[in-house]
Structures are given as C-alpha cells and as structure tokens.
Short mmCIF file of C-alpha atoms in Angstrom, two decimals:
data_model
loop_
_atom_site.label_atom_id
_atom_site.label_comp_id
_atom_site.label_asym_id
_atom_site.label_seq_id
_atom_site.Cartn_x
_atom_site.Cartn_y
_atom_site.Cartn_z
CA THR A 1 -85.35 47.50 -129.87
CA LEU A 2 -86.88 43.70 -129.47
CA SER A 3 -88.44 41.93 -127.15
CA PHE A 4 -90.63 39.10 -126.45
CA ASP A 5 -93.72 40.29 -127.78
CA GLU A 6 -92.20 39.50 -131.62
CA PRO A 7 -91.34 35.75 -131.41
CA GLY A 8 -89.98 34.20 -134.64
CA ILE A 9 -88.43 37.31 -136.31
CA ARG A 10 -86.30 36.99 -138.93
CA GLU A 11 -84.83 40.52 -139.87
CA VAL A 12 -83.99 43.41 -137.25
CA CYS A 13 -81.92 46.45 -137.84
CA LEU A 14 -78.37 47.24 -136.97
CA GLY A 15 -78.22 48.66 -133.57
CA ASP A 16 -81.65 46.23 -132.63
CA ALA A 17 -80.97 44.33 -130.01
CA VAL A 18 -81.85 40.85 -130.41
CA VAL A 19 -83.97 38.37 -127.42
CA TYR A 20 -82.78 35.21 -128.42
CA LEU A 21 -84.97 32.40 -126.22
CA ASN A 22 -83.86 28.64 -125.78
CA LEU A 23 -86.83 25.94 -125.76
CA SER A 24 -84.67 23.38 -125.30
CA ILE A 25 -85.49 19.75 -123.21
CA GLY A 26 -82.69 18.36 -121.23
CA GLY A 27 -78.95 19.40 -121.89
CA THR A 28 -76.56 20.16 -119.15
CA GLU A 29 -74.12 22.72 -120.83
CA PHE A 30 -75.92 25.41 -124.22
CA GLU A 31 -73.28 27.19 -126.59
CA TRP A 32 -74.63 29.65 -129.34
CA THR A 33 -72.78 30.66 -132.00
CA PHE A 34 -74.12 33.85 -133.64
CA GLY A 35 -72.67 33.68 -137.28
CA ASP A 36 -70.11 36.98 -137.00
CA GLY A 37 -67.37 35.37 -135.47
CA ASN A 38 -69.14 35.48 -131.94
CA THR A 39 -70.23 32.84 -129.38
CA PHE A 40 -71.56 32.14 -125.92
CA SER A 41 -72.01 29.29 -123.63
CA THR A 42 -74.02 29.03 -120.22
CA MET A 43 -75.02 26.26 -118.40
CA ASP A 44 -78.91 27.23 -118.24
CA THR A 45 -81.71 27.96 -120.31
CA ALA A 46 -81.66 31.61 -119.66
CA SER A 47 -82.67 34.12 -122.41
CA ILE A 48 -79.51 36.29 -124.03
CA VAL A 49 -79.86 39.48 -125.71
CA TYR A 50 -77.50 40.50 -128.53
CA GLU A 51 -76.84 42.85 -130.47
CA TYR A 52 -75.32 42.77 -134.29
CA GLN A 53 -72.41 45.16 -135.03
CA ASN A 54 -72.27 44.59 -138.93
CA PRO A 55 -75.22 44.10 -141.24
CA GLY A 56 -75.41 41.04 -143.61
CA ASN A 57 -77.14 37.83 -143.46
CA PHE A 58 -76.11 35.43 -140.38
CA THR A 59 -77.07 31.74 -139.45
CA VAL A 60 -77.48 31.58 -135.41
CA THR A 61 -77.11 27.95 -133.93
CA LEU A 62 -77.58 27.00 -130.60
CA THR A 63 -75.93 23.44 -129.30
CA ALA A 64 -77.40 21.46 -126.22
CA LEU A 65 -74.64 18.97 -125.01
CA ASP A 66 -75.43 16.17 -121.79
CA PRO A 67 -73.07 13.99 -121.57
CA ASN A 68 -74.71 11.99 -119.54
CA THR A 69 -77.26 10.53 -122.24
CA CYS A 70 -77.14 8.47 -125.29
CA VAL A 71 -76.83 11.71 -127.91
CA GLY A 72 -74.74 13.85 -126.10
CA GLU A 73 -75.08 16.25 -128.17
CA ASP A 74 -77.78 18.33 -130.41
CA PHE A 75 -78.15 21.06 -132.23
CA THR A 76 -80.78 24.21 -134.00
CA SER A 77 -80.17 26.88 -136.47
CA ILE A 78 -81.69 29.98 -138.08
CA SER A 79 -81.02 32.79 -139.73
CA ILE A 80 -81.50 36.59 -139.60
CA ARG A 81 -80.82 39.47 -141.49
CA VAL A 82 -79.72 42.13 -139.96
CA ASN A 83 -80.25 45.82 -142.38
CA ASN A 84 -78.11 48.81 -141.98
CA PRO A 85 -80.66 51.84 -142.58
CA LEU A 86 -78.90 54.66 -144.43
CA PHE A 87 -80.52 57.33 -142.45
CA GLN A 88 -78.82 60.73 -142.89
CA VAL A 89 -79.44 63.75 -140.66
CA GLN A 90 -77.92 66.88 -141.26
CA THR A 91 -75.21 68.58 -138.44
CA ASP A 92 -75.77 72.12 -136.33
CA GLU A 93 -75.76 75.09 -137.76
CA VAL A 94 -75.49 79.05 -137.35
CA VAL A 95 -77.72 81.09 -139.69
CA CYS A 96 -78.46 84.79 -139.86
CA GLU A 97 -81.91 86.15 -138.61
CA GLY A 98 -84.31 86.73 -141.08
CA SER A 99 -82.73 83.98 -143.34
CA GLU A 100 -84.41 81.15 -144.80
CA PHE A 101 -83.06 77.53 -143.65
CA VAL A 102 -83.60 74.24 -144.90
CA LEU A 103 -83.62 71.25 -142.60
CA ASN A 104 -82.07 68.51 -143.92
CA ALA A 105 -82.64 64.49 -143.85
CA SER A 106 -82.87 61.26 -145.71
CA GLY A 107 -82.85 57.65 -146.37
CA GLY A 108 -86.06 57.12 -144.32
CA LEU A 109 -89.70 56.59 -146.02
CA GLU A 110 -91.25 58.70 -143.64
CA TYR A 111 -90.52 61.80 -141.70
CA PHE A 112 -91.36 64.18 -138.23
CA TRP A 113 -89.60 66.70 -137.79
CA TYR A 114 -90.70 69.23 -134.25
CA ASN A 115 -88.97 71.61 -132.58
CA ALA A 116 -88.71 72.09 -128.02
CA ASP A 117 -92.11 73.31 -127.43
CA THR A 118 -93.54 71.45 -130.54
CA THR A 119 -95.09 75.06 -132.27
CA PHE A 120 -93.26 74.03 -135.32
CA GLN A 121 -93.98 70.36 -137.26
CA SER A 122 -93.74 68.80 -140.10
CA ASN A 123 -93.90 65.69 -142.12
CA GLU A 124 -91.77 67.12 -144.84
CA ARG A 125 -88.33 65.39 -145.70
CA ASN A 126 -86.77 68.42 -145.44
CA PRO A 127 -88.88 71.45 -144.22
CA ARG A 128 -88.09 75.22 -144.56
CA LEU A 129 -88.21 78.13 -141.79
CA VAL A 130 -87.13 81.36 -141.78
CA ALA A 131 -84.37 82.07 -138.98
CA SER A 132 -85.65 83.78 -136.01
CA GLU A 133 -84.45 82.38 -132.44
CA THR A 134 -82.16 80.07 -131.46
CA ASP A 135 -84.02 76.19 -131.10
CA THR A 136 -83.21 72.78 -131.22
CA TYR A 137 -85.41 70.54 -133.59
CA PHE A 138 -85.93 67.04 -133.68
CA VAL A 139 -86.51 63.96 -136.16
CA SER A 140 -87.76 60.89 -136.31
CA LEU A 141 -87.59 58.62 -139.34
CA SER A 142 -88.11 55.38 -140.33
CA ASP A 143 -87.86 52.81 -143.91
CA ASN A 144 -90.08 50.75 -145.54
CA ARG A 145 -88.02 47.80 -143.68
CA GLY A 146 -89.07 49.04 -140.21
CA CYS A 147 -85.69 50.53 -139.43
CA ALA A 148 -86.69 53.65 -137.33
CA ASP A 149 -84.48 56.26 -136.02
CA SER A 150 -84.17 59.61 -134.46
CA ASP A 151 -82.02 62.28 -133.92
CA THR A 152 -81.51 66.11 -133.45
CA VAL A 153 -79.95 69.50 -134.48
CA ASN A 154 -79.79 72.58 -132.98
CA ILE A 155 -80.10 75.91 -134.99
CA GLU A 156 -78.00 78.41 -133.67
CA VAL A 157 -79.64 82.07 -134.99
CA ILE A 158 -77.36 85.49 -135.16
CA THR A 159 -79.32 88.38 -133.79
CA ALA A 160 -80.24 90.87 -136.47
CA ALA A 161 -79.03 94.18 -136.05
CA ILE A 162 -81.52 96.90 -137.66
CA VAL A 163 -79.35 99.56 -139.90
CA ASP A 164 -80.86 102.79 -140.03
CA PHE A 165 -79.76 105.88 -141.14
CA SER A 166 -80.61 109.61 -142.03
CA LEU A 167 -78.78 111.75 -144.54
CA SER A 168 -79.22 115.49 -145.33
CA LYS A 169 -77.69 117.42 -148.25
CA ASN A 170 -76.24 121.04 -147.63
CA ASP A 171 -76.98 123.16 -150.43
CA ASP A 172 -74.95 127.03 -150.57
CA CYS A 173 -76.00 127.55 -153.62
CA PHE A 174 -72.52 128.37 -154.79
CA SER A 175 -71.31 124.56 -154.80
CA ARG A 176 -71.49 121.31 -155.59
CA SER A 177 -74.14 119.87 -152.35
CA SER A 178 -72.36 118.10 -149.64
CA LEU A 179 -74.07 115.02 -147.21
CA ASN A 180 -74.38 114.98 -143.72
CA LEU A 181 -74.71 110.90 -142.45
CA VAL A 182 -75.83 109.54 -139.60
CA ASN A 183 -75.79 105.89 -138.18
CA GLN A 184 -78.87 105.13 -136.12
CA SER A 185 -78.18 101.55 -136.39
CA THR A 186 -78.59 99.17 -133.25
CA GLY A 187 -78.04 95.66 -132.93
CA SER A 188 -73.61 95.57 -133.96
CA GLU A 189 -70.94 97.21 -133.53
CA ASN A 190 -69.38 96.63 -137.48
CA TYR A 191 -70.43 98.78 -139.18
CA THR A 192 -69.46 100.14 -143.48
CA TRP A 193 -70.44 103.21 -145.25
CA SER A 194 -70.63 103.27 -149.26
CA LEU A 195 -70.81 106.41 -150.52
CA GLY A 196 -71.17 105.06 -154.31
CA ASP A 197 -68.29 106.86 -155.57
CA GLY A 198 -65.76 104.19 -154.83
CA GLN A 199 -65.52 105.94 -150.99
CA PHE A 200 -66.21 103.79 -147.62
CA SER A 201 -66.01 104.98 -144.01
CA ASP A 202 -66.40 103.59 -140.62
CA LEU A 203 -67.72 106.53 -138.64
CA GLU A 204 -70.63 107.22 -136.92
CA GLN A 205 -71.17 110.64 -138.40
CA PHE A 206 -69.85 112.73 -140.90
CA THR A 207 -69.78 115.11 -144.04
CA HIS A 208 -69.15 113.68 -147.16
CA ARG A 209 -68.44 116.09 -150.47
CA TYR A 210 -68.63 114.32 -154.10
CA GLU A 211 -66.16 115.09 -156.48
CA GLU A 212 -68.71 115.16 -159.50
CA ASP A 213 -72.15 115.54 -159.86
CA GLY A 214 -74.66 112.97 -159.98
CA THR A 215 -76.84 110.03 -159.09
CA TYR A 216 -74.90 108.20 -156.09
CA GLU A 217 -76.10 104.56 -153.80
CA VAL A 218 -75.69 105.54 -150.30
CA SER A 219 -75.82 102.45 -148.45
CA LEU A 220 -74.77 100.89 -144.77
CA THR A 221 -74.17 97.42 -144.01
CA ALA A 222 -73.75 96.37 -140.50
CA ARG A 223 -72.11 92.24 -139.64
CA ASN A 224 -72.58 89.92 -136.82
CA GLN A 225 -70.37 87.35 -137.35
CA PHE A 226 -70.77 86.12 -141.20
CA CYS A 227 -74.52 88.03 -140.89
CA GLU A 228 -74.81 91.24 -143.35
CA TYR A 229 -77.56 93.52 -143.06
CA CYS A 230 -77.43 96.40 -144.94
CA LYS A 231 -79.98 99.72 -146.01
CA VAL A 232 -79.56 101.98 -149.60
CA GLU A 233 -80.83 105.18 -150.54
CA ILE A 234 -80.19 106.92 -153.66
CA VAL A 235 -79.25 110.31 -153.46
CA ASP A 236 -78.60 112.71 -156.33
CA ILE A 237 -75.45 115.19 -155.93
CA THR A 238 -76.31 118.63 -158.57
CA THR A 239 -74.16 122.05 -158.06
CA LEU A 240 -76.44 124.84 -157.47
CA LEU A 241 -75.53 128.26 -158.81
CA THR A 242 -76.84 131.44 -158.39
CA THR A 243 -76.44 133.87 -160.88
CA LEU A 244 -76.34 138.00 -159.26
CA ASN A 245 -77.51 140.84 -161.29
CA VAL A 246 -75.28 144.12 -160.30
#
C-alpha cells in the first residue's frame, strides 16, 4: 500500500491504494476525476485514498472552484500507470505420503517459500518436496515493476499404509506346492492380493494353490483414498515327486 513516504510516484500496481494530497491554495470546492469514470467532490483539502479496479494509464485531474474570486476555477492533472501483475499460485493439493510434489508459482522475478514453522524455506520458483505430513506453505512474490503479492497453499498428506505380508509353501512331496499368505499390514482397510496367475483376493489370511508350476509375482496393495502402497515377492512353485522303491 502506498503512503505519504512515496511522493510523486507515477506507477503503481493493481490493488495498491494511492494517497492523493491536495496542495491547493485557495478554493472552496474541489473535484477529483480519476480517469476511470469516477469522481469525488469535497469542500476541503484533506488527502484522499483511491484504489483502481483495472490496470491502465489514467489522467487524474483536480479542479478547484471559488466563485468569490476573479478566476473562479483552476485545475491541474497528473498521469498514473496501474500495472497488473501476472502472479499465479497453485491451489491447495492432496498428496500421498512419501511422494514427491512441487509447489507452483509464476509471474514473479523473485520468490520466497516457507512453511508454518519455517523448517522449510526456498527461493526457487517451483521447489520440490517429499510429502511427510500435512502442512501450510506461504509464498511471497515480486516482479520487475515493484509489484508484490503473497499467497498460501495448503498441502494435505494422506498417511501411508505400511504394507507387509508373510508367505510359506506347503510341500508334501506328492503334489504341487501351495502357498500360505498372511496380511501383516497396518494403516489401511482396503487391501488386494494379486497372486500372479490372474487370481485376486481381499482375504486377510488364506491358502492358494496354483494350477501350473512356474515363477509367480505375488503382490499386496493397500489403498488410502487414491494413494496406493505395494509389496511384491517372487515365488517359485514346483511339483515335488518322491519315488518309492518297493
């Protein structure tokens, strides 16, 4: 916001409040025109504050009236440019714990990002972070015309599930091995097993028998909202046969 400590300024940013000083001598009525269709009339020389709603070049005119003098009317004018900064800052975002995310801003010449407890600070335009917990990030921007702005970005972090399972094979020496599987995960209520042979399951504990020998990729996936966390193990399934000599 502009104040009395910046006299004679002719260029401001959209959103800045401009303080106009009436330095007239004489006059009983004063009329301000701001070049954007708005006017203001007053009976004294008190300063006024005006904020433009659109960018552009404007001519500000002050007219002094005094019907008791020979002149009766006098005026002066100045030109002022209102710049529109092109700052853009991303909206709030939801991310998965452990994933990488980017804070996005543009339109500035200088940037300063920091979080609520200032443990994170960066002068990069688009800093990269690894999501660990929900946090609020603040950014200050400025451009080459002296315009400045600030904004806030809330990053909600979905807590990760800890995916773990145990598996063991049942070998009876007469048939193909079966597989015992136990879900030992925490942090989610939505789990899906993939057994590598086109079969799936959502059971906590079960035994699976394969139709053919082979190497299979067994995976357990946990889901929290749109976030997925997975553990994979490779198992070899073979048919064990024992020959008996009589």
